PDB file of C-alpha atoms in Angstrom:
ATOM      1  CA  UNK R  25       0.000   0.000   0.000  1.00 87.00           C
ATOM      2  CA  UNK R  26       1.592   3.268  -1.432  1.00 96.00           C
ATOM      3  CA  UNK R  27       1.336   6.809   0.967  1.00 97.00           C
ATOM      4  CA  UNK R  28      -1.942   7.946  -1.066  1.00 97.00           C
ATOM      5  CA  UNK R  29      -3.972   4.412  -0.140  1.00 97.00           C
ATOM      6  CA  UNK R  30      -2.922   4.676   3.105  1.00 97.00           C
ATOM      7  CA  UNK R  31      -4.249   7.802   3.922  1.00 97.00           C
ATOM      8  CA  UNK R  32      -7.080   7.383   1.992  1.00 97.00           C
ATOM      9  CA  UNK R  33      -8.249   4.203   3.748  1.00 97.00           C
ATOM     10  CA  UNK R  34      -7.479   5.458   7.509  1.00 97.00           C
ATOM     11  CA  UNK R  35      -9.790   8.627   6.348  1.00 97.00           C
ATOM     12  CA  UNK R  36     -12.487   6.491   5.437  1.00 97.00           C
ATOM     13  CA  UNK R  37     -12.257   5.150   8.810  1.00 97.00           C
ATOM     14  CA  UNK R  38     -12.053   8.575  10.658  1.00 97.00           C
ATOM     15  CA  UNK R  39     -15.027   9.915   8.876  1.00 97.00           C
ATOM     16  CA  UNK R  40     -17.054   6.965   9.667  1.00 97.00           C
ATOM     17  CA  UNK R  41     -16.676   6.367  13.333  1.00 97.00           C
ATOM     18  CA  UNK R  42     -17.090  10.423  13.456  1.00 97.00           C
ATOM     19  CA  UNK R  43     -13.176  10.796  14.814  1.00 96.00           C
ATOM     20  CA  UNK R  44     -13.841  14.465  13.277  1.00 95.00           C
ATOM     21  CA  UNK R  45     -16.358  15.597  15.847  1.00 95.00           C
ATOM     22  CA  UNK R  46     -13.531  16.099  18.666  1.00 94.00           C
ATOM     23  CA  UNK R  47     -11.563  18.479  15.646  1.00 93.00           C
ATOM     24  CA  UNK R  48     -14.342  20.716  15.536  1.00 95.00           C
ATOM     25  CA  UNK R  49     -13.632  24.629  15.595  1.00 95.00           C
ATOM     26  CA  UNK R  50     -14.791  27.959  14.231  1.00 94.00           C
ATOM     27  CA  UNK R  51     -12.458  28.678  11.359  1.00 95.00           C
ATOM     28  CA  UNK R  52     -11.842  32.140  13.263  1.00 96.00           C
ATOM     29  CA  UNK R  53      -8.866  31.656  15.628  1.00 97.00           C
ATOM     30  CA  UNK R  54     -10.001  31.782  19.554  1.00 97.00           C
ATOM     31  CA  UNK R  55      -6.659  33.194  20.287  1.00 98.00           C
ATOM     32  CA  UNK R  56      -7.077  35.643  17.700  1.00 98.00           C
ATOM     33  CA  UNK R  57      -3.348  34.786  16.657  1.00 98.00           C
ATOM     34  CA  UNK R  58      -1.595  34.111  13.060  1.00 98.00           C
ATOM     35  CA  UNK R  59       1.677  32.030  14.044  1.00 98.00           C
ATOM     36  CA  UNK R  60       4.429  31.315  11.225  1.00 98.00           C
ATOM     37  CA  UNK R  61       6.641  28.527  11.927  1.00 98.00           C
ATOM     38  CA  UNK R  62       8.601  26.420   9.851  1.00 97.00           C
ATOM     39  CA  UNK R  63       7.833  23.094   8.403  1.00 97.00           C
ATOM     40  CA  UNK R  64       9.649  20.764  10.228  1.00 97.00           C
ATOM     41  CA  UNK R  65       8.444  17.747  10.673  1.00 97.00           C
ATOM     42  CA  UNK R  66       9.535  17.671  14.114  1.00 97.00           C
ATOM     43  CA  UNK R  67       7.144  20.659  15.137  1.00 97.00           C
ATOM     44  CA  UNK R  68       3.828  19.226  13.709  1.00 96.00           C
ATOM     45  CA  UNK R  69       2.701  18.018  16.758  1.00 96.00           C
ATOM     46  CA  UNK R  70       5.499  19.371  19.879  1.00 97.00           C
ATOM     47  CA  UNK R  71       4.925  23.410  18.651  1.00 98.00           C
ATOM     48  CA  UNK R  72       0.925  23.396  19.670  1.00 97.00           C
ATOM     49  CA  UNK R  73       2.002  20.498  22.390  1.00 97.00           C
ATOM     50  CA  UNK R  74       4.514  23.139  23.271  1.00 98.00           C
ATOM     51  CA  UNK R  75       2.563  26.150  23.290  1.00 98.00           C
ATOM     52  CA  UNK R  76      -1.133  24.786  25.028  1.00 98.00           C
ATOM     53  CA  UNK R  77      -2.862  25.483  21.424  1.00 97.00           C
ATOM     54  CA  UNK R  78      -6.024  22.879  20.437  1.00 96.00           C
ATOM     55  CA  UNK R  79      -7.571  22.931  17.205  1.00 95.00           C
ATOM     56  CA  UNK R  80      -9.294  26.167  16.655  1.00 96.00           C
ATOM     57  CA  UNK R  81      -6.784  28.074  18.297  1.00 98.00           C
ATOM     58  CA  UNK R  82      -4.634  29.637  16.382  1.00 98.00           C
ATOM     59  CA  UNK R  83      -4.121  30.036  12.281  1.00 98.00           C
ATOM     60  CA  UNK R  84      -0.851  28.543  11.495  1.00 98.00           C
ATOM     61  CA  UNK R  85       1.128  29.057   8.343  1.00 98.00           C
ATOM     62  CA  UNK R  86       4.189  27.248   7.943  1.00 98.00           C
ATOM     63  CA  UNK R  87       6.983  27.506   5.389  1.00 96.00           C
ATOM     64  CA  UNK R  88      11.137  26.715   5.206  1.00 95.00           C
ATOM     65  CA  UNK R  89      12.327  28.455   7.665  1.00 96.00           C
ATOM     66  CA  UNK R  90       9.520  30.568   8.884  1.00 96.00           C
ATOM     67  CA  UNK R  91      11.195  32.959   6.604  1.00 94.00           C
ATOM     68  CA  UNK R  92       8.889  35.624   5.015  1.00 94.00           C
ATOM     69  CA  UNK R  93      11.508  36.435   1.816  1.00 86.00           C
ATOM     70  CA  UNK R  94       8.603  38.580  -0.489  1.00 87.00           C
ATOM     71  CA  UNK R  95       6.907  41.476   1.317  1.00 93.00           C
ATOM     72  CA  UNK R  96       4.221  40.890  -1.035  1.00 96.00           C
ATOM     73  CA  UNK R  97       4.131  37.059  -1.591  1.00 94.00           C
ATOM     74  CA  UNK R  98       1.837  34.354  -0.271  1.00 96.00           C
ATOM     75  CA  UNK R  99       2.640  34.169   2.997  1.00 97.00           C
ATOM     76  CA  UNK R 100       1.973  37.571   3.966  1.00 97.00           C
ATOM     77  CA  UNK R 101      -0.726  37.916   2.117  1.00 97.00           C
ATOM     78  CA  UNK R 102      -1.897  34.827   4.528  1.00 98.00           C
ATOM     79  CA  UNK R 103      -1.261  36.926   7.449  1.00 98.00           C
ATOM     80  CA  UNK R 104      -3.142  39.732   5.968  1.00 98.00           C
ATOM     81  CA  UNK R 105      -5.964  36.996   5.119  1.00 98.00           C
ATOM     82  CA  UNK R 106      -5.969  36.517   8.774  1.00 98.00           C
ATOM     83  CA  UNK R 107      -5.880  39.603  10.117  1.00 98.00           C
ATOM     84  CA  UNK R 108      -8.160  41.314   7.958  1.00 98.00           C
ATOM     85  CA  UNK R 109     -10.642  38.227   7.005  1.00 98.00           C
ATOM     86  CA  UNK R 110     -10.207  36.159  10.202  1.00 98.00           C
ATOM     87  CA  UNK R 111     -10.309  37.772  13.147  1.00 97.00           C
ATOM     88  CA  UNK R 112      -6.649  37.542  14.085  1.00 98.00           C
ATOM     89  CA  UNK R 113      -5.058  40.659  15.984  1.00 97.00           C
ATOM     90  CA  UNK R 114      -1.358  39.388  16.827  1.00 98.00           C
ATOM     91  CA  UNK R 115       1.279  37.754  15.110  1.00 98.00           C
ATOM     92  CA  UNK R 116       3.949  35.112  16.306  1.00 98.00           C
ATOM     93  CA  UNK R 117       6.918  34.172  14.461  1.00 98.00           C
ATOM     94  CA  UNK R 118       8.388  30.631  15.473  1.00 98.00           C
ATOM     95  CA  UNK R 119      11.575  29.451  14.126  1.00 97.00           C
ATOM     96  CA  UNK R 120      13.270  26.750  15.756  1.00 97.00           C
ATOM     97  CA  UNK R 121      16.829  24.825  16.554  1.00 97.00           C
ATOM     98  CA  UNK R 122      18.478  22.646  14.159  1.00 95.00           C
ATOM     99  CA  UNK R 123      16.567  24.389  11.252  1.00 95.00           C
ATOM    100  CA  UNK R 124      17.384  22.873   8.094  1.00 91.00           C
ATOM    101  CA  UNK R 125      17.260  26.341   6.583  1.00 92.00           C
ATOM    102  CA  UNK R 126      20.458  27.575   8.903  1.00 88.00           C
ATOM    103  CA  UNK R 127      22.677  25.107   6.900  1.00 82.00           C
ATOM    104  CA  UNK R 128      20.798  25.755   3.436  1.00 88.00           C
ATOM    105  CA  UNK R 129      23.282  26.748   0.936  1.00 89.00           C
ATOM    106  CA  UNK R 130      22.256  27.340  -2.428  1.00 91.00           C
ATOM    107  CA  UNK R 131      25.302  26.056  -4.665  1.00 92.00           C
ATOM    108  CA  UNK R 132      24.390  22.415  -3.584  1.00 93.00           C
ATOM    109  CA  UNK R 133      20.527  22.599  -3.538  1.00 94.00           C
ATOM    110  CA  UNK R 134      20.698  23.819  -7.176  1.00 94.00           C
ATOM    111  CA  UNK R 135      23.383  20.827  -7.596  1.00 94.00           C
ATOM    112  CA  UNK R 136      20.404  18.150  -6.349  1.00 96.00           C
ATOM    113  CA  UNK R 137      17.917  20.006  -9.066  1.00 96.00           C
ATOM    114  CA  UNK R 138      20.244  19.046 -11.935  1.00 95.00           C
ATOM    115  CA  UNK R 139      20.719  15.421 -10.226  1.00 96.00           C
ATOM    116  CA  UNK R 140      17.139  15.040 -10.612  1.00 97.00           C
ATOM    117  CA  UNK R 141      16.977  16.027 -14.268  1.00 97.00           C
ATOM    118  CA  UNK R 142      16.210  19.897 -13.857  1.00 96.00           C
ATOM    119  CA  UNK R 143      18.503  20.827 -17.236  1.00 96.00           C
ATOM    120  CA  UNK R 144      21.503  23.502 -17.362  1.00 93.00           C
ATOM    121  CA  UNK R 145      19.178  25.053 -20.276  1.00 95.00           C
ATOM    122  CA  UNK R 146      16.441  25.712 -17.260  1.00 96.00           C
ATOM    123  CA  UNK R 147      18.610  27.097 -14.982  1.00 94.00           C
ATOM    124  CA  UNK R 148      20.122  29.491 -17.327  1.00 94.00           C
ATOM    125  CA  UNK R 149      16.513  30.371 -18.793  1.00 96.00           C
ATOM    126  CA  UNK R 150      16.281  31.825 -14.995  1.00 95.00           C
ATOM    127  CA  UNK R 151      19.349  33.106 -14.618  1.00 93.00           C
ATOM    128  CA  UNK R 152      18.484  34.973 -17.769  1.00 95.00           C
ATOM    129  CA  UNK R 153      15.024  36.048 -16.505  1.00 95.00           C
ATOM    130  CA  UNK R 154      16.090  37.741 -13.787  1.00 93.00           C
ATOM    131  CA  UNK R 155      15.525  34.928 -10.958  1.00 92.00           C
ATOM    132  CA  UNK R 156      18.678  34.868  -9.220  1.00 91.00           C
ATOM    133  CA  UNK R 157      18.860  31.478  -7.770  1.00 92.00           C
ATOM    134  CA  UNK R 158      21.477  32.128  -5.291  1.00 89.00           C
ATOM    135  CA  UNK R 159      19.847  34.849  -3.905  1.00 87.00           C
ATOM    136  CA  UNK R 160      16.063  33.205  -3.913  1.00 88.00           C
ATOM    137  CA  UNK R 161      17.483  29.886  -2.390  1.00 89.00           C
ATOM    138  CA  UNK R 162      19.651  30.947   0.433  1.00 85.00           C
ATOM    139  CA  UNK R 163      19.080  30.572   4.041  1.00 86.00           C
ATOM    140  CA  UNK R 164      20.417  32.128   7.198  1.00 89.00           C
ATOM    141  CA  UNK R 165      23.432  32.112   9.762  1.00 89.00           C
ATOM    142  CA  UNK R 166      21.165  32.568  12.769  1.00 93.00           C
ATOM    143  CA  UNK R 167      18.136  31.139  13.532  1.00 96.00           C
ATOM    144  CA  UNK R 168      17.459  34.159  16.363  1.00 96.00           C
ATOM    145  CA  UNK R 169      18.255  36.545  13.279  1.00 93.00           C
ATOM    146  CA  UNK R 170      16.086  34.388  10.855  1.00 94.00           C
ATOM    147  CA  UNK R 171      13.011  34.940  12.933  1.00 97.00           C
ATOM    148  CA  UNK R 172      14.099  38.717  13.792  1.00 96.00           C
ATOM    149  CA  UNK R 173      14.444  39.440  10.336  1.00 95.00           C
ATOM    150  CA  UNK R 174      10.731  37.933   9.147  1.00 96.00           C
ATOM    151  CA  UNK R 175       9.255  40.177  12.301  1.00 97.00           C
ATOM    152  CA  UNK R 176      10.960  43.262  10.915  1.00 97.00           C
ATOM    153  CA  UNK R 177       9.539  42.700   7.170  1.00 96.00           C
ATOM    154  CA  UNK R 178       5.896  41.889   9.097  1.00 98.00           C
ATOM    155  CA  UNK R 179       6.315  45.099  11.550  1.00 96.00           C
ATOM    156  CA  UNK R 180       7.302  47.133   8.483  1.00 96.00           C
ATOM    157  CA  UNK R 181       4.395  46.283   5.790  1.00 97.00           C
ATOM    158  CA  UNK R 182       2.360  49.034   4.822  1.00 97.00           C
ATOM    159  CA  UNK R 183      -0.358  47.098   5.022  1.00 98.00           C
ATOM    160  CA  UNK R 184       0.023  45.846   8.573  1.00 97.00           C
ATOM    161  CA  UNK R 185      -2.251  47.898  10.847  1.00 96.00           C
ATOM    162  CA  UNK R 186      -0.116  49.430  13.195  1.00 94.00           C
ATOM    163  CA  UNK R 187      -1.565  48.130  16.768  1.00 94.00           C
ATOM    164  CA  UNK R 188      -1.058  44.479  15.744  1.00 97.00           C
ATOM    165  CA  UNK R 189       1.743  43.492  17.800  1.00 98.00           C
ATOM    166  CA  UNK R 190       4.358  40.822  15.701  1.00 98.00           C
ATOM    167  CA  UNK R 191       6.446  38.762  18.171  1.00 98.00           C
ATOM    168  CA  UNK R 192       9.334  36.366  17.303  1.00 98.00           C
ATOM    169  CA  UNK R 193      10.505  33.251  19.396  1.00 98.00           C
ATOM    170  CA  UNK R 194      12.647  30.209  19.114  1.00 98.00           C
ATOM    171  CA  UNK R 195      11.139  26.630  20.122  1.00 98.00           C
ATOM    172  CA  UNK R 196      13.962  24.098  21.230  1.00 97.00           C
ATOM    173  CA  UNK R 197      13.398  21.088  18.320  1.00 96.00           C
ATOM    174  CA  UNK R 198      14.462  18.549  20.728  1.00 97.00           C
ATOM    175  CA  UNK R 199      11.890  19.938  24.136  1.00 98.00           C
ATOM    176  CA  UNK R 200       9.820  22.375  22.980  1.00 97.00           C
ATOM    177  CA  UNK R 201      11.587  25.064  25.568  1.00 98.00           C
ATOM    178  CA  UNK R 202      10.176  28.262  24.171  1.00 98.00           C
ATOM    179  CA  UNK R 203      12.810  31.198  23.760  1.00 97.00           C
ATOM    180  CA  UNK R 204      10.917  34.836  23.063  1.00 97.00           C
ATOM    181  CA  UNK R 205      13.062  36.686  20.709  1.00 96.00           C
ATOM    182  CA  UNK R 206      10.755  39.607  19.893  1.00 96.00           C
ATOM    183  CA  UNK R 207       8.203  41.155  21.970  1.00 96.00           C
ATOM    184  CA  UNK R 208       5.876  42.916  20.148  1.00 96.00           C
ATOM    185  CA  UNK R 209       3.869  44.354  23.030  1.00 94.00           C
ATOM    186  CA  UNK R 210       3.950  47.852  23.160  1.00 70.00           C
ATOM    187  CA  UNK R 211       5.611  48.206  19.563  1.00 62.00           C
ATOM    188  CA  UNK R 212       4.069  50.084  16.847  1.00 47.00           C
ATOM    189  CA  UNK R 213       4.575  49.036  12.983  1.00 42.00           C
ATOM    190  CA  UNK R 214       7.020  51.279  11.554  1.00 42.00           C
ATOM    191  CA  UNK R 215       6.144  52.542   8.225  1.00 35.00           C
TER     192      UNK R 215
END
């Protein structure tokens, strides 16, 4: 049984016996808080473990890194979804230890592309286009800085109202040992 028919066949399970009913929420967060937090596989169930959040909480976006790299690309326009659409009035920033992203380099991540058959003539097309790899695929030095920086570009969007307070912390991978790196109480967006 392949990844798909797995899932598929627990899921017709869950929806019979009514496992669902215990997930139910409002799809406006109680907390009335938009958290962005990486991907890590490690974090899918220790962050809300971690930080006392159920289902219904909380809107959580989650991304490489926690890393918001385009002012004006699809993750902030999530947090703007939630914000102005959802009900959400603070923003949290989670990045976390032993982020893949902190040891991210670009050189060999565009060396696995062309392992796996994206061609030389694709990566110049690119190049040539104005996409600057390098720049687009890099990570950070500092996961403390990582999260800092994706505050600032939050704290400084024109679009953010300025009373929403955007905080940044660092969650231990390994114990969930919450480290607040940003606290945006009493901070006003800077525009």
């Amino acid at each position: 049984m392949n990844n798909i028919q797995e899932i598929l066949a627990y899921n017709k399970s869950f929806v019979e016996t009514k496992e669902y009913e215990k997930y139910t929420a409002s799809k406006f967060p109680t907390k009335k808080m938009v958290i962005i937090t990486c991907m890590d596989t490690r974090l899918v169930e220790m962050l809300p473990k971690a930080m006392n959040l159920k289902n219904g909480d909380v809107k959580i976006i989650k991304n490489a890194g926690a890393i918001i790299s385009q002012p004006f690309g699809s993750v902030m326009r999530s947090v703007l979804v939630a914000i102005y659409e959802l009900g959400a009035d603070e923003v949290l920033v989670v990045g976390h230890t032993e982020c893949g992203m902190a040891s991210l380099h670009a050189e060999t991540m565009i060396g696995h592309m062309t392992e796996r058959g994206i061609s030389e003539e694709v990566m110049s097309t690119l190049e040539n286009s104005g996409i600057r790899l390098q720049k687009w695929l890099r990570g950070f030095d500092s996961v403390e800085e990582g999260v800092k920086g994706t505050v600032d570009v939050i704290k400084k969007h024109p679009l953010l109202p300025p009373n929403v307070p955007v905080h940044g912390m660092v969650i231990d991978s390994a114990t969930g040992e919450l480290d607040l790196v940003a606290d945006g109480y009493g901070q006003q967006a800077s525009l």
